[in-house]
Short mmCIF file of C-alpha atoms and ligand atoms in Angstrom, two decimals:
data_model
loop_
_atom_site.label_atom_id
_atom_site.label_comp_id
_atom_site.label_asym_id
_atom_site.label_seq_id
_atom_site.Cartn_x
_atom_site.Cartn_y
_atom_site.Cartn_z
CA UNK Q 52 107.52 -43.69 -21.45
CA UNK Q 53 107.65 -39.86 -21.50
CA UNK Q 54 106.94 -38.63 -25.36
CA UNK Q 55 107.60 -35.34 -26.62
CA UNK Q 56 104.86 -34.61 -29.17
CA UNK Q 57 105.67 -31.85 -31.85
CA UNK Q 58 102.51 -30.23 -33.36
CA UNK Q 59 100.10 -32.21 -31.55
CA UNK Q 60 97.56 -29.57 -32.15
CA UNK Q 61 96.87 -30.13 -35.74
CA UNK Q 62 95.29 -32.87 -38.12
CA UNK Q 63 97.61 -35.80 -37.78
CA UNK Q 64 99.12 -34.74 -34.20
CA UNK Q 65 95.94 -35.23 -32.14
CA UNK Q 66 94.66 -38.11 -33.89
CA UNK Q 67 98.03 -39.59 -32.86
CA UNK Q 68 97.83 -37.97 -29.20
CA UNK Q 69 94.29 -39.33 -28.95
CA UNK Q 70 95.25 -42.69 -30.17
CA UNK Q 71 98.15 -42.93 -27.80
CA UNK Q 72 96.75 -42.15 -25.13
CA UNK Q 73 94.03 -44.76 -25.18
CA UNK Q 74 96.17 -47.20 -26.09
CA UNK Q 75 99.49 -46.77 -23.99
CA UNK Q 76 97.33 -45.03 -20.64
CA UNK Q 77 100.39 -45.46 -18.66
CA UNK Q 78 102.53 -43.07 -20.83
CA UNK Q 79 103.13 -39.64 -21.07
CA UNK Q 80 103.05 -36.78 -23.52
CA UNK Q 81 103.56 -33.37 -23.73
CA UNK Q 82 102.34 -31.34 -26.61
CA UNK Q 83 104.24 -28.62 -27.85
CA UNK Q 84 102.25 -26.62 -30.57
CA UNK Q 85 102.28 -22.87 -31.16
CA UNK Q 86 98.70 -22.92 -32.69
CA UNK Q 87 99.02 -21.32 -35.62
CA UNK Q 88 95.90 -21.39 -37.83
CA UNK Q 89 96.34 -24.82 -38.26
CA UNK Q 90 96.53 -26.16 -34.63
CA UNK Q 91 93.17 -26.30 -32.79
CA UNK Q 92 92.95 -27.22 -28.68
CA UNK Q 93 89.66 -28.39 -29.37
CA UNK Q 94 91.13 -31.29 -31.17
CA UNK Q 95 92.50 -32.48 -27.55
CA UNK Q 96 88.93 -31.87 -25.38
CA UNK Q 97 89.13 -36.15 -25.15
CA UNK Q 98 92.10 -36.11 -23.78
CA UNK Q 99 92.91 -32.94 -22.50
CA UNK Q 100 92.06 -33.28 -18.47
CA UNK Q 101 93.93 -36.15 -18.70
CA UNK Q 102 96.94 -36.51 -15.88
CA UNK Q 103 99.44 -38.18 -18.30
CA UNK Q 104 99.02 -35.29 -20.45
CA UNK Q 105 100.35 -31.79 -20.84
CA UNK Q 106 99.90 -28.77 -23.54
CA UNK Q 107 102.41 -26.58 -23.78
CA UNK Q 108 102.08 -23.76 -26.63
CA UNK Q 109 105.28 -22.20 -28.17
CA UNK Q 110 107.76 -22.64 -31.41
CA UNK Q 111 110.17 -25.59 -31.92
CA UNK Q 112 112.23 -22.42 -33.32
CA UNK Q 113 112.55 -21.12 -30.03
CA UNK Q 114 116.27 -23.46 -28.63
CA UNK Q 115 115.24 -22.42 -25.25
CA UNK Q 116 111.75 -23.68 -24.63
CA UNK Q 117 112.86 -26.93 -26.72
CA UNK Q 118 115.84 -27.85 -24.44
CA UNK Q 119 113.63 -27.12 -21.11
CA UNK Q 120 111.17 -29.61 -22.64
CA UNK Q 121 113.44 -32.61 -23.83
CA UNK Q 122 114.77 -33.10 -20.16
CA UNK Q 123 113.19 -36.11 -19.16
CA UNK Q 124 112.00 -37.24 -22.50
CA UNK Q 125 112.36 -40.62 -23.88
CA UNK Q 126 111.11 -40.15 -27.33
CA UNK Q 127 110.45 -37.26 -29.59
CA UNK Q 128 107.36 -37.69 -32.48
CA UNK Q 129 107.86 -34.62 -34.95
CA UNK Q 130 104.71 -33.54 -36.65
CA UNK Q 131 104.99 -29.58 -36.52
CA UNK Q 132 104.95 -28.25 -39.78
CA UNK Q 133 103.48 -25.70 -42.41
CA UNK Q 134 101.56 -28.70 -44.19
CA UNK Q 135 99.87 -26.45 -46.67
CA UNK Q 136 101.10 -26.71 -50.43
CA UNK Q 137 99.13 -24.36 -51.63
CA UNK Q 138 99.55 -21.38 -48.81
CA UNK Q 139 103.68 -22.70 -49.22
CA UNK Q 140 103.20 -21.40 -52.94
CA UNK Q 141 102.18 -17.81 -51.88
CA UNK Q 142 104.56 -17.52 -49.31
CA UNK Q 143 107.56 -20.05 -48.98
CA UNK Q 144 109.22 -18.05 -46.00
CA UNK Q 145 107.54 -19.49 -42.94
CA UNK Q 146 108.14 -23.25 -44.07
CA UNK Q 147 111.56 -22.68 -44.30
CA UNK Q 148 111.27 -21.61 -40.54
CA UNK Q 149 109.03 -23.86 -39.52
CA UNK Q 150 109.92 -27.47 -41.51
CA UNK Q 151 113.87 -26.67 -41.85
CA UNK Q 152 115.11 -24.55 -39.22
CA UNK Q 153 112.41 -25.89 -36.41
CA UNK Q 154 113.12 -29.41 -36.89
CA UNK Q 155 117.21 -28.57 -36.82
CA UNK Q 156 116.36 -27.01 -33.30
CA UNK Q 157 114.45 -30.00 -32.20
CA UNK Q 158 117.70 -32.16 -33.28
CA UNK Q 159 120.28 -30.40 -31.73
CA UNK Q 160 118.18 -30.85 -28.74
CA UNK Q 161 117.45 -34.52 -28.85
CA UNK Q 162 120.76 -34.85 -28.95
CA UNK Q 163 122.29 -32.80 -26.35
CA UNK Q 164 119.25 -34.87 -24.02
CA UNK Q 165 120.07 -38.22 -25.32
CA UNK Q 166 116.77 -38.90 -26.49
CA UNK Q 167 115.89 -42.84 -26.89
CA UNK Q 168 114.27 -42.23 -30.55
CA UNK Q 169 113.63 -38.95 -32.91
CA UNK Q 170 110.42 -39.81 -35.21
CA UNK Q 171 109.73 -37.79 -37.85
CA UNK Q 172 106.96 -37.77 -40.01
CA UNK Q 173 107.01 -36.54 -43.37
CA UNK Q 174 105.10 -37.29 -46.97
CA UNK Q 175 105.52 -38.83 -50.10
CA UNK Q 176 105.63 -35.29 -51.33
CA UNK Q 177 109.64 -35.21 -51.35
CA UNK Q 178 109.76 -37.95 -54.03
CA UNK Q 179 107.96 -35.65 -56.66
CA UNK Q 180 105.51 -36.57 -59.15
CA UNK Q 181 104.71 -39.37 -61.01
CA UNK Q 182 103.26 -39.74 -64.82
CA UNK Q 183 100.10 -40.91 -64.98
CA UNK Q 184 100.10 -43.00 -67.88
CA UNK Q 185 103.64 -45.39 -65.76
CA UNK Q 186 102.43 -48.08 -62.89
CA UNK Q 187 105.85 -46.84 -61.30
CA UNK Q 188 105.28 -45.81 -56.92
CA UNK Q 189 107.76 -44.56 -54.77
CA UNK Q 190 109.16 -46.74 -51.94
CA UNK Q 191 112.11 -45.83 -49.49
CA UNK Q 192 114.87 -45.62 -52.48
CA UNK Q 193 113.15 -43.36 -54.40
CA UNK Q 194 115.38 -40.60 -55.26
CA UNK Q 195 114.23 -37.56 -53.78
CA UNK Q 196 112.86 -34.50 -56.17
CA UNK Q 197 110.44 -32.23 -54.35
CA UNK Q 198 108.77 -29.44 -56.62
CA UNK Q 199 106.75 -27.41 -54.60
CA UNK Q 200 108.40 -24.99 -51.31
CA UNK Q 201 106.29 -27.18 -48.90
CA UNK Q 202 107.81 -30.59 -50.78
CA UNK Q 203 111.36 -28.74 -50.41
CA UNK Q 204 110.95 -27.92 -47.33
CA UNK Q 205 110.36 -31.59 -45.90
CA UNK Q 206 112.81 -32.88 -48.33
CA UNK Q 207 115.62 -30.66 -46.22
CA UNK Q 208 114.38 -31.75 -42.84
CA UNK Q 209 114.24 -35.54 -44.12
CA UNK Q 210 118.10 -35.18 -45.26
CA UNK Q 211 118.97 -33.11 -41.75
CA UNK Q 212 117.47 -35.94 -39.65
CA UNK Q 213 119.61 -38.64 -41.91
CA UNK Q 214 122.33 -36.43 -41.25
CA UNK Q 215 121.79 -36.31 -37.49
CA UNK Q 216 121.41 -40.18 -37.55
CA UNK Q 217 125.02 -40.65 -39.75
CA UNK Q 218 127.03 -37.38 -38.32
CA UNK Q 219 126.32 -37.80 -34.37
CA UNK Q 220 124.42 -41.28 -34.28
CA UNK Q 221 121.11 -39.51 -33.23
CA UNK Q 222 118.60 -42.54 -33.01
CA UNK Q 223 115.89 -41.73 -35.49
CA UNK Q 224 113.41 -43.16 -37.90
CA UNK Q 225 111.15 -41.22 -40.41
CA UNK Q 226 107.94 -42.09 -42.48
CA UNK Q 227 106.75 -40.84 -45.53
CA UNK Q 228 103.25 -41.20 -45.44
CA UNK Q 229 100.71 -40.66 -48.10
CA UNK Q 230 97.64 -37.86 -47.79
CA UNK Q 231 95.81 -38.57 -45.17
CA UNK Q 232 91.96 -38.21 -44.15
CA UNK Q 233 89.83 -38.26 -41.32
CA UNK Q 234 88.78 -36.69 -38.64
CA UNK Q 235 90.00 -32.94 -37.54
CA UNK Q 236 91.36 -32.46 -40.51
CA UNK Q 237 91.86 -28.40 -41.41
CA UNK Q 238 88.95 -27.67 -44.21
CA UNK Q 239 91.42 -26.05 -46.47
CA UNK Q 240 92.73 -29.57 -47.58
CA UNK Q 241 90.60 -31.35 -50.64
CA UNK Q 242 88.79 -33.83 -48.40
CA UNK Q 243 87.34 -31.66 -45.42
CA UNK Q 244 86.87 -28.51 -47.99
CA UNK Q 245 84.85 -30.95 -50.41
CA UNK Q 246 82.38 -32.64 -47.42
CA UNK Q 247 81.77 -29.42 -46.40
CA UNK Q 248 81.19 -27.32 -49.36
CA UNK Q 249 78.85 -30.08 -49.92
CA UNK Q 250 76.86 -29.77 -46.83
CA UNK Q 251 76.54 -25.90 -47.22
CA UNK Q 252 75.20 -26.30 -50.79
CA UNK Q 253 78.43 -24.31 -51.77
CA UNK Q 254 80.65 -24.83 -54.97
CA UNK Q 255 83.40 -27.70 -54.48
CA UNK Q 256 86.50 -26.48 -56.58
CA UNK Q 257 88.78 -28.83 -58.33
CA UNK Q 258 91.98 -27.76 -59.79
CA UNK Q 259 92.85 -28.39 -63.40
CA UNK Q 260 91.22 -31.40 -65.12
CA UNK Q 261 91.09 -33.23 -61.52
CA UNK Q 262 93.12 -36.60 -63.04
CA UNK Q 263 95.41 -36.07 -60.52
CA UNK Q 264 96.45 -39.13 -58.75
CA UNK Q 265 97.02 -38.94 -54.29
CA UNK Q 266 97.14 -42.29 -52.74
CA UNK Q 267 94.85 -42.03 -49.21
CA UNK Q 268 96.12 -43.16 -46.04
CA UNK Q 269 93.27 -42.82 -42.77
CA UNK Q 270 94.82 -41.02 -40.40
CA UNK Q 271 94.08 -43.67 -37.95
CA UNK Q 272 95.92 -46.63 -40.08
CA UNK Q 273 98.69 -43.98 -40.24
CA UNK Q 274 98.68 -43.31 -36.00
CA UNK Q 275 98.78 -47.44 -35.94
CA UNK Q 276 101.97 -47.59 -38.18
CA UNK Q 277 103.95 -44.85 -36.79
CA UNK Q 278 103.01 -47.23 -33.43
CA UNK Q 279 104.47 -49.40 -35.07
CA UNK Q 280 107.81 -48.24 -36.59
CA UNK Q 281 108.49 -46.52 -32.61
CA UNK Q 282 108.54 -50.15 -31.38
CA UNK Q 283 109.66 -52.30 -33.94
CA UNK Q 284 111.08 -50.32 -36.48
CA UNK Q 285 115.08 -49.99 -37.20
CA UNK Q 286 116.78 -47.10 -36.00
CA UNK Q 287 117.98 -45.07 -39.08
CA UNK Q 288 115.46 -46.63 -42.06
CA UNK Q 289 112.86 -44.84 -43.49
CA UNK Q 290 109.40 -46.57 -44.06
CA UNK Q 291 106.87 -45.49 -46.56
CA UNK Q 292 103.51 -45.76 -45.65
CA UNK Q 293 100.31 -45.35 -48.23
CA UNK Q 294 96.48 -46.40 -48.16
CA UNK Q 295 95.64 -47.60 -51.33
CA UNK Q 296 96.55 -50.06 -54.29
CA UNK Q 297 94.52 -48.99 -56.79
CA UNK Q 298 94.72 -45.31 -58.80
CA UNK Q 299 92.20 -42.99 -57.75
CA UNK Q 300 92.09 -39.61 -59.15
CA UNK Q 301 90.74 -36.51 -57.81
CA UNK Q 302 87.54 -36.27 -59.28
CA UNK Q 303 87.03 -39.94 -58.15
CA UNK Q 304 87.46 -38.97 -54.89
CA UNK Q 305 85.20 -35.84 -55.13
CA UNK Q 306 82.32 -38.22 -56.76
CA UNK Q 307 82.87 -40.92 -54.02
CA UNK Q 308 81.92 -38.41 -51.47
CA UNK Q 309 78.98 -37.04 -53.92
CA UNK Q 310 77.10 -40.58 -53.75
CA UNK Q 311 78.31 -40.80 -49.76
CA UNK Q 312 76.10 -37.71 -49.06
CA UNK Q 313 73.87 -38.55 -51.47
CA UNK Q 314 73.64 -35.44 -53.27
CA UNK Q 315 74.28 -34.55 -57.69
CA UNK Q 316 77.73 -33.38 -58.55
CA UNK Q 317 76.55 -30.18 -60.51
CA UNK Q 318 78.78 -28.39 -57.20
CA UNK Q 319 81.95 -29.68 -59.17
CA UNK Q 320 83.69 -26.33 -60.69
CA UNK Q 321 86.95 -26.39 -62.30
CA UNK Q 322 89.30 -24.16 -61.33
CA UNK Q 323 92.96 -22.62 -62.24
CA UNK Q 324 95.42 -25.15 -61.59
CA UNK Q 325 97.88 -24.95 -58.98
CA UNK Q 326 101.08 -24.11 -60.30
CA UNK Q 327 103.34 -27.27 -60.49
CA UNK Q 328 100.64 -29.27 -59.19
CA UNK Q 329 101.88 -32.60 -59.02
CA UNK Q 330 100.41 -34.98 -61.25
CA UNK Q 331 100.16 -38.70 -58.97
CA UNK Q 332 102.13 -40.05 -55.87
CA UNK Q 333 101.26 -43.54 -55.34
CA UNK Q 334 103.26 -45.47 -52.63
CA UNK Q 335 104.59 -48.95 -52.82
CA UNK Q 336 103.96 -49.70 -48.34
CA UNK Q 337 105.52 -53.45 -48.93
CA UNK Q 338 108.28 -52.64 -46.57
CA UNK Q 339 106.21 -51.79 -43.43
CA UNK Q 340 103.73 -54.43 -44.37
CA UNK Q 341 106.24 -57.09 -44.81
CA UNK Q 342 109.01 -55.87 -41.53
CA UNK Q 343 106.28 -54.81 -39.16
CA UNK Q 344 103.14 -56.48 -40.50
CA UNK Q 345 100.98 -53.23 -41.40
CA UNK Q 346 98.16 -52.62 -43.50
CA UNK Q 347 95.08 -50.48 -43.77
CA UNK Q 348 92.36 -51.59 -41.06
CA UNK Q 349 89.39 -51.28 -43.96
CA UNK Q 350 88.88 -49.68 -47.57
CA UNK Q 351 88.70 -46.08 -48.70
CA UNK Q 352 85.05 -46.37 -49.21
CA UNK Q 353 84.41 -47.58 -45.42
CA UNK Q 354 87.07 -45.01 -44.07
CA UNK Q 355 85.40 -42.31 -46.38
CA UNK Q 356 81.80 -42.66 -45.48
CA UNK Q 357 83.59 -42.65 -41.17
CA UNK Q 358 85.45 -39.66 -42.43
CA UNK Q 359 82.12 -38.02 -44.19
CA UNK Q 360 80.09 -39.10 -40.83
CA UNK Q 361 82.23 -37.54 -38.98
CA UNK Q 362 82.22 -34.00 -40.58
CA UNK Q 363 78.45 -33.60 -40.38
CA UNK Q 364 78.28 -34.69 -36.77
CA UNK Q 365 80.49 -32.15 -35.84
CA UNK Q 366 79.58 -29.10 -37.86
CA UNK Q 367 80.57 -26.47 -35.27
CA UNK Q 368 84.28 -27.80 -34.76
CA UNK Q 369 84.68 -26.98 -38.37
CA UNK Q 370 82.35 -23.83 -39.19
CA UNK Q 371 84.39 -21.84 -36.94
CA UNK Q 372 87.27 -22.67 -39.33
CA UNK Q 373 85.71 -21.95 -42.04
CA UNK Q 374 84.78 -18.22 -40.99
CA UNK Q 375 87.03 -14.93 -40.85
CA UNK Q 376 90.69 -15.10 -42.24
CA UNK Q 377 89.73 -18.42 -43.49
CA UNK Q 378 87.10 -16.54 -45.79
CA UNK Q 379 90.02 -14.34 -46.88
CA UNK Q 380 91.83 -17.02 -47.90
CA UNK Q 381 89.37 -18.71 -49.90
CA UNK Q 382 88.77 -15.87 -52.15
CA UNK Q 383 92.50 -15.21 -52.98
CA UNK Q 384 92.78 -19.51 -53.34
CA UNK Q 385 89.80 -19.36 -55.46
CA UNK Q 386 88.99 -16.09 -57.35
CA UNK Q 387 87.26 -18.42 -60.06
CA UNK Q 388 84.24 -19.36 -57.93
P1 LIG K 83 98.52 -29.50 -39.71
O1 LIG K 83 98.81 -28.30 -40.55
O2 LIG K 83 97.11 -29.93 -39.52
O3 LIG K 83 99.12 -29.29 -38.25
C1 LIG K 83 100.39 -28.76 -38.02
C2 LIG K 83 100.47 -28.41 -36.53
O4 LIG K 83 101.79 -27.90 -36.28
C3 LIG K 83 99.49 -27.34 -36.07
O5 LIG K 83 98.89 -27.70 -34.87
C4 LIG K 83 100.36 -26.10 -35.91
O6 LIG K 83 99.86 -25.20 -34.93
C5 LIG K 83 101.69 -26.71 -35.51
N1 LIG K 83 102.84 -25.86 -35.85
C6 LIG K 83 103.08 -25.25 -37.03
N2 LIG K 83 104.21 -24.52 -36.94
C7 LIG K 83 104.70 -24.72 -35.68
C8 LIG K 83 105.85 -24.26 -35.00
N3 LIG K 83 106.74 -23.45 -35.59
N4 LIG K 83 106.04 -24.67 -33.73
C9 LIG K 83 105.15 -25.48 -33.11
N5 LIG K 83 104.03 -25.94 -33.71
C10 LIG K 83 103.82 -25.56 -34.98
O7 LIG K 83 99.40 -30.67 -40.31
P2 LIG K 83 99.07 -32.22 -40.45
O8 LIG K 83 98.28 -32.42 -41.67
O9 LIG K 83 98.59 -32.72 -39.15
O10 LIG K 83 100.54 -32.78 -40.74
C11 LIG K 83 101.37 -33.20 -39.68
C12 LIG K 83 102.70 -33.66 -40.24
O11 LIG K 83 102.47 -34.71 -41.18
C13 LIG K 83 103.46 -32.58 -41.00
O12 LIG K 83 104.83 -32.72 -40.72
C14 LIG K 83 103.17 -32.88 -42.46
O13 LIG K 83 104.22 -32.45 -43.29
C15 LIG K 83 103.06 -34.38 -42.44
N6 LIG K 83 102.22 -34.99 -43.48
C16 LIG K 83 100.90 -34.63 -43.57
C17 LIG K 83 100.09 -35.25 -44.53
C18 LIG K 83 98.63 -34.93 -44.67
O14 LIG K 83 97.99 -35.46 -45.59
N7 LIG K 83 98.03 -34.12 -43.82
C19 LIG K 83 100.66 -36.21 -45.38
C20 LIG K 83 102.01 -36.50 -45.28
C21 LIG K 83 102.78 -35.90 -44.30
O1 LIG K 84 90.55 -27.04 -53.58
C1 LIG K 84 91.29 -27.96 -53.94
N1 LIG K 84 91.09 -28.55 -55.15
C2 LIG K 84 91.86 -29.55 -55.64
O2 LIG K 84 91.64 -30.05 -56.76
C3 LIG K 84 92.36 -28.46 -53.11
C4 LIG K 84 92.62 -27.86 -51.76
C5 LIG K 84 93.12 -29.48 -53.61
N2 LIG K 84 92.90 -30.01 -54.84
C6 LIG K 84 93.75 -31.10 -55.34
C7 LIG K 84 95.23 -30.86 -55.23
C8 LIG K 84 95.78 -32.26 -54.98
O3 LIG K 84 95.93 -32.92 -56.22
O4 LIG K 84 93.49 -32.22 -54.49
C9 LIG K 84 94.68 -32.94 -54.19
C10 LIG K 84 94.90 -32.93 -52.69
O5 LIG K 84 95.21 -31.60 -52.32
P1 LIG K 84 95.54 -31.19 -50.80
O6 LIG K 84 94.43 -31.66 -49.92
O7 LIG K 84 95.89 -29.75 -50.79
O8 LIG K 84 96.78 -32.12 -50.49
P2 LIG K 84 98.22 -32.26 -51.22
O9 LIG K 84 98.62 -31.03 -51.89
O10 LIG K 84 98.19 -33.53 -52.03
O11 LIG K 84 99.15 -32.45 -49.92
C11 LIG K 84 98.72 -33.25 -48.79
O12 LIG K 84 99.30 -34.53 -48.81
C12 LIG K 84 100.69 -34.61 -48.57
C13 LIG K 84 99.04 -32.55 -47.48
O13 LIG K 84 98.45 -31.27 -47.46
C14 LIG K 84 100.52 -32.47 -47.25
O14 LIG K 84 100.79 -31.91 -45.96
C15 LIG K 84 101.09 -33.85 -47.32
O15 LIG K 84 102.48 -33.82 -47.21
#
């Protein structure tokens, strides 16, 4: 199987190219990422010698480059994206590029090279927010109502893959996955920022009264059910796929890691709350468990003390992050601390 890999670079792209690899070794996949700030080679040093696998950087917004590369391919998985909610409220423009127009490119050229499946991956984002005081998740007929530019701009690409799949019969299946955590994960997102703040002794900022409500998904349960939906799942349905089954807020989540590390939580500071910050997404993932027999391999507090492991074995992968334009960011992000 030849696999083009969108984004493999980032977070939840080279845990999946990692995973792949080791577990289909006769396959192929190239990588196309145009490492922005998010997407970091040394993800890929596991893999990246490998014969079965290639790295290409460029832009799925460049028609071109995308049409050389889906000759030969069998299937496409689409994880390139501006992923960042809080950098999409500062400046919407380049997730409009990125999530809408880029993943229209990539279409038109599945199409035109009859590619065998289009995956997409996108988030529970799209369905908007739930109240905290209803038991209410979303599942795959949740009406859509995205409220922040990132949410909008996965909502479009969801609909233009649909429309793809009911216009020109484009073989595709999406997921709309819960947050994820784990390894490789960018430290501006609240799980890798918090672990690490903690380990340099440095404030850990949590935005508004931190009841907010995310439902966690480890990235490599996620990599195992987008396996999954590629080889049993039905061409045109949308899964939903989440970690949890019990509410667990932010400030949960922030303690959790606390007792992990086994330091006090007087790092906690409360900061300005991000405008239209969503209040809970919790996902009902009956479908996927029931059709295609998925579930999370362990609990959040296993996966979380792996993920927290992790992180302070490999404190040079993700100090480099954290230094120049990353340091510019963080005082804009956070002028409270
Ligand atoms: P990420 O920000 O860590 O990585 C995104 C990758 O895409 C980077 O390597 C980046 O260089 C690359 N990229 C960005 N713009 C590109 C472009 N124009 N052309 C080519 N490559 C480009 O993101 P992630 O957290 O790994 O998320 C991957 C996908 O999963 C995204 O589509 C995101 O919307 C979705 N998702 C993420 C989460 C989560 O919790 N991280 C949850 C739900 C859905
Ligand atoms: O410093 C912080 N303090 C804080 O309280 C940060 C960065 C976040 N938060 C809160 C906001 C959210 O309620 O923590 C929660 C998680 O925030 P993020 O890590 O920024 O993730 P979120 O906004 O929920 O979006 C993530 O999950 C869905 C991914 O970034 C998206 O790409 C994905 O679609």
């Amino acid at each position: 199987m030849n696999i083009l890999v969108t984004g493999g670079a980032g977070f939840i792209g080279s845990n999946f190219i990692i995973y792949w690899l080791k577990k289909h070794p006769q396959d192929r996949i190239v990588n196309l990422d145009a490492l922005t700030y998010a997407g970091n080679p040394e993800n890929l040093t596991s893999v990246d010698q490998l014969p079965n696998y290639r790295f290409v950087k460029g832009n799925i917004c460049n028609a071109k480059l995308v049409s050389q590369l889906c000759k030969g391919i069998d299937i496409v998985v689409h994880f390139a994206a501006e992923s960042h909610v809080d950098r999409s409220i500062k400046d919407p423009g380049v997730f409009l590029e990125t999530n809408v127009s880029g993943t229209h490119i990539l279409l038109k050229s599945a199409l035109k090279n009859k590619i065998k499946r289009f995956h997409h991956i996108s988030t529970d984002e799209v369905f908007g927010s739930l109240d905290l005081s209803e038991n209410k998740k979303f599942n795959e007929n949740t009406p859509y109502f995205p409220r922040s530019p990132y949410a909008a701009s996965k909502a479009a690409s969801d609909h233009l893959v649909l429309a793809f799949y009911h216009t020109y019969g484009l073989p595709v299946t999406i997921t709309n996955c819960s947050n994820n955590y784990g390894p490789y994960q960018h430290p501006e997102k609240l799980i890798p920022l918090t672990i690490t703040n903690i380990i340099e002794n440095k404030k850990v900022p949590v935005y508004g009264d931190g009841k907010n409500i995310r439902d966690w998904l480890y990235v490599e349960d996620h990599c195992r059910a987008i396996d999954l939906v590629l080889k049993e799942g039905k061409i045109g349905e949308t899964y939903c796929i989440g970690g949890l089954l019990k509410d667990v807020s932010n400030l949960e989540i922030i303690r959790m890691i606390f007792r992990i590390l086994k330091k006090e939580d007087s790092l906690i500071s409360f900061v300005k709350d991000r405008p239209g910050h969503d209040r809970k997404y919790a996902i009902d993932w009956s479908k996927i468990k029931k059709d295609l027999g998925w579930q999370p391999e362990a609990t959040l507090e296993e996966w979380l003390t792996k993920t927290v492991e992790w992180y302070s074995k490999n404190r040079v992968w993700w100090q480099k992050l954290k230094k120049g334009q990353f340091e510019i960011y963080f005082k804009q992000q956070y002028p409270d601390l």
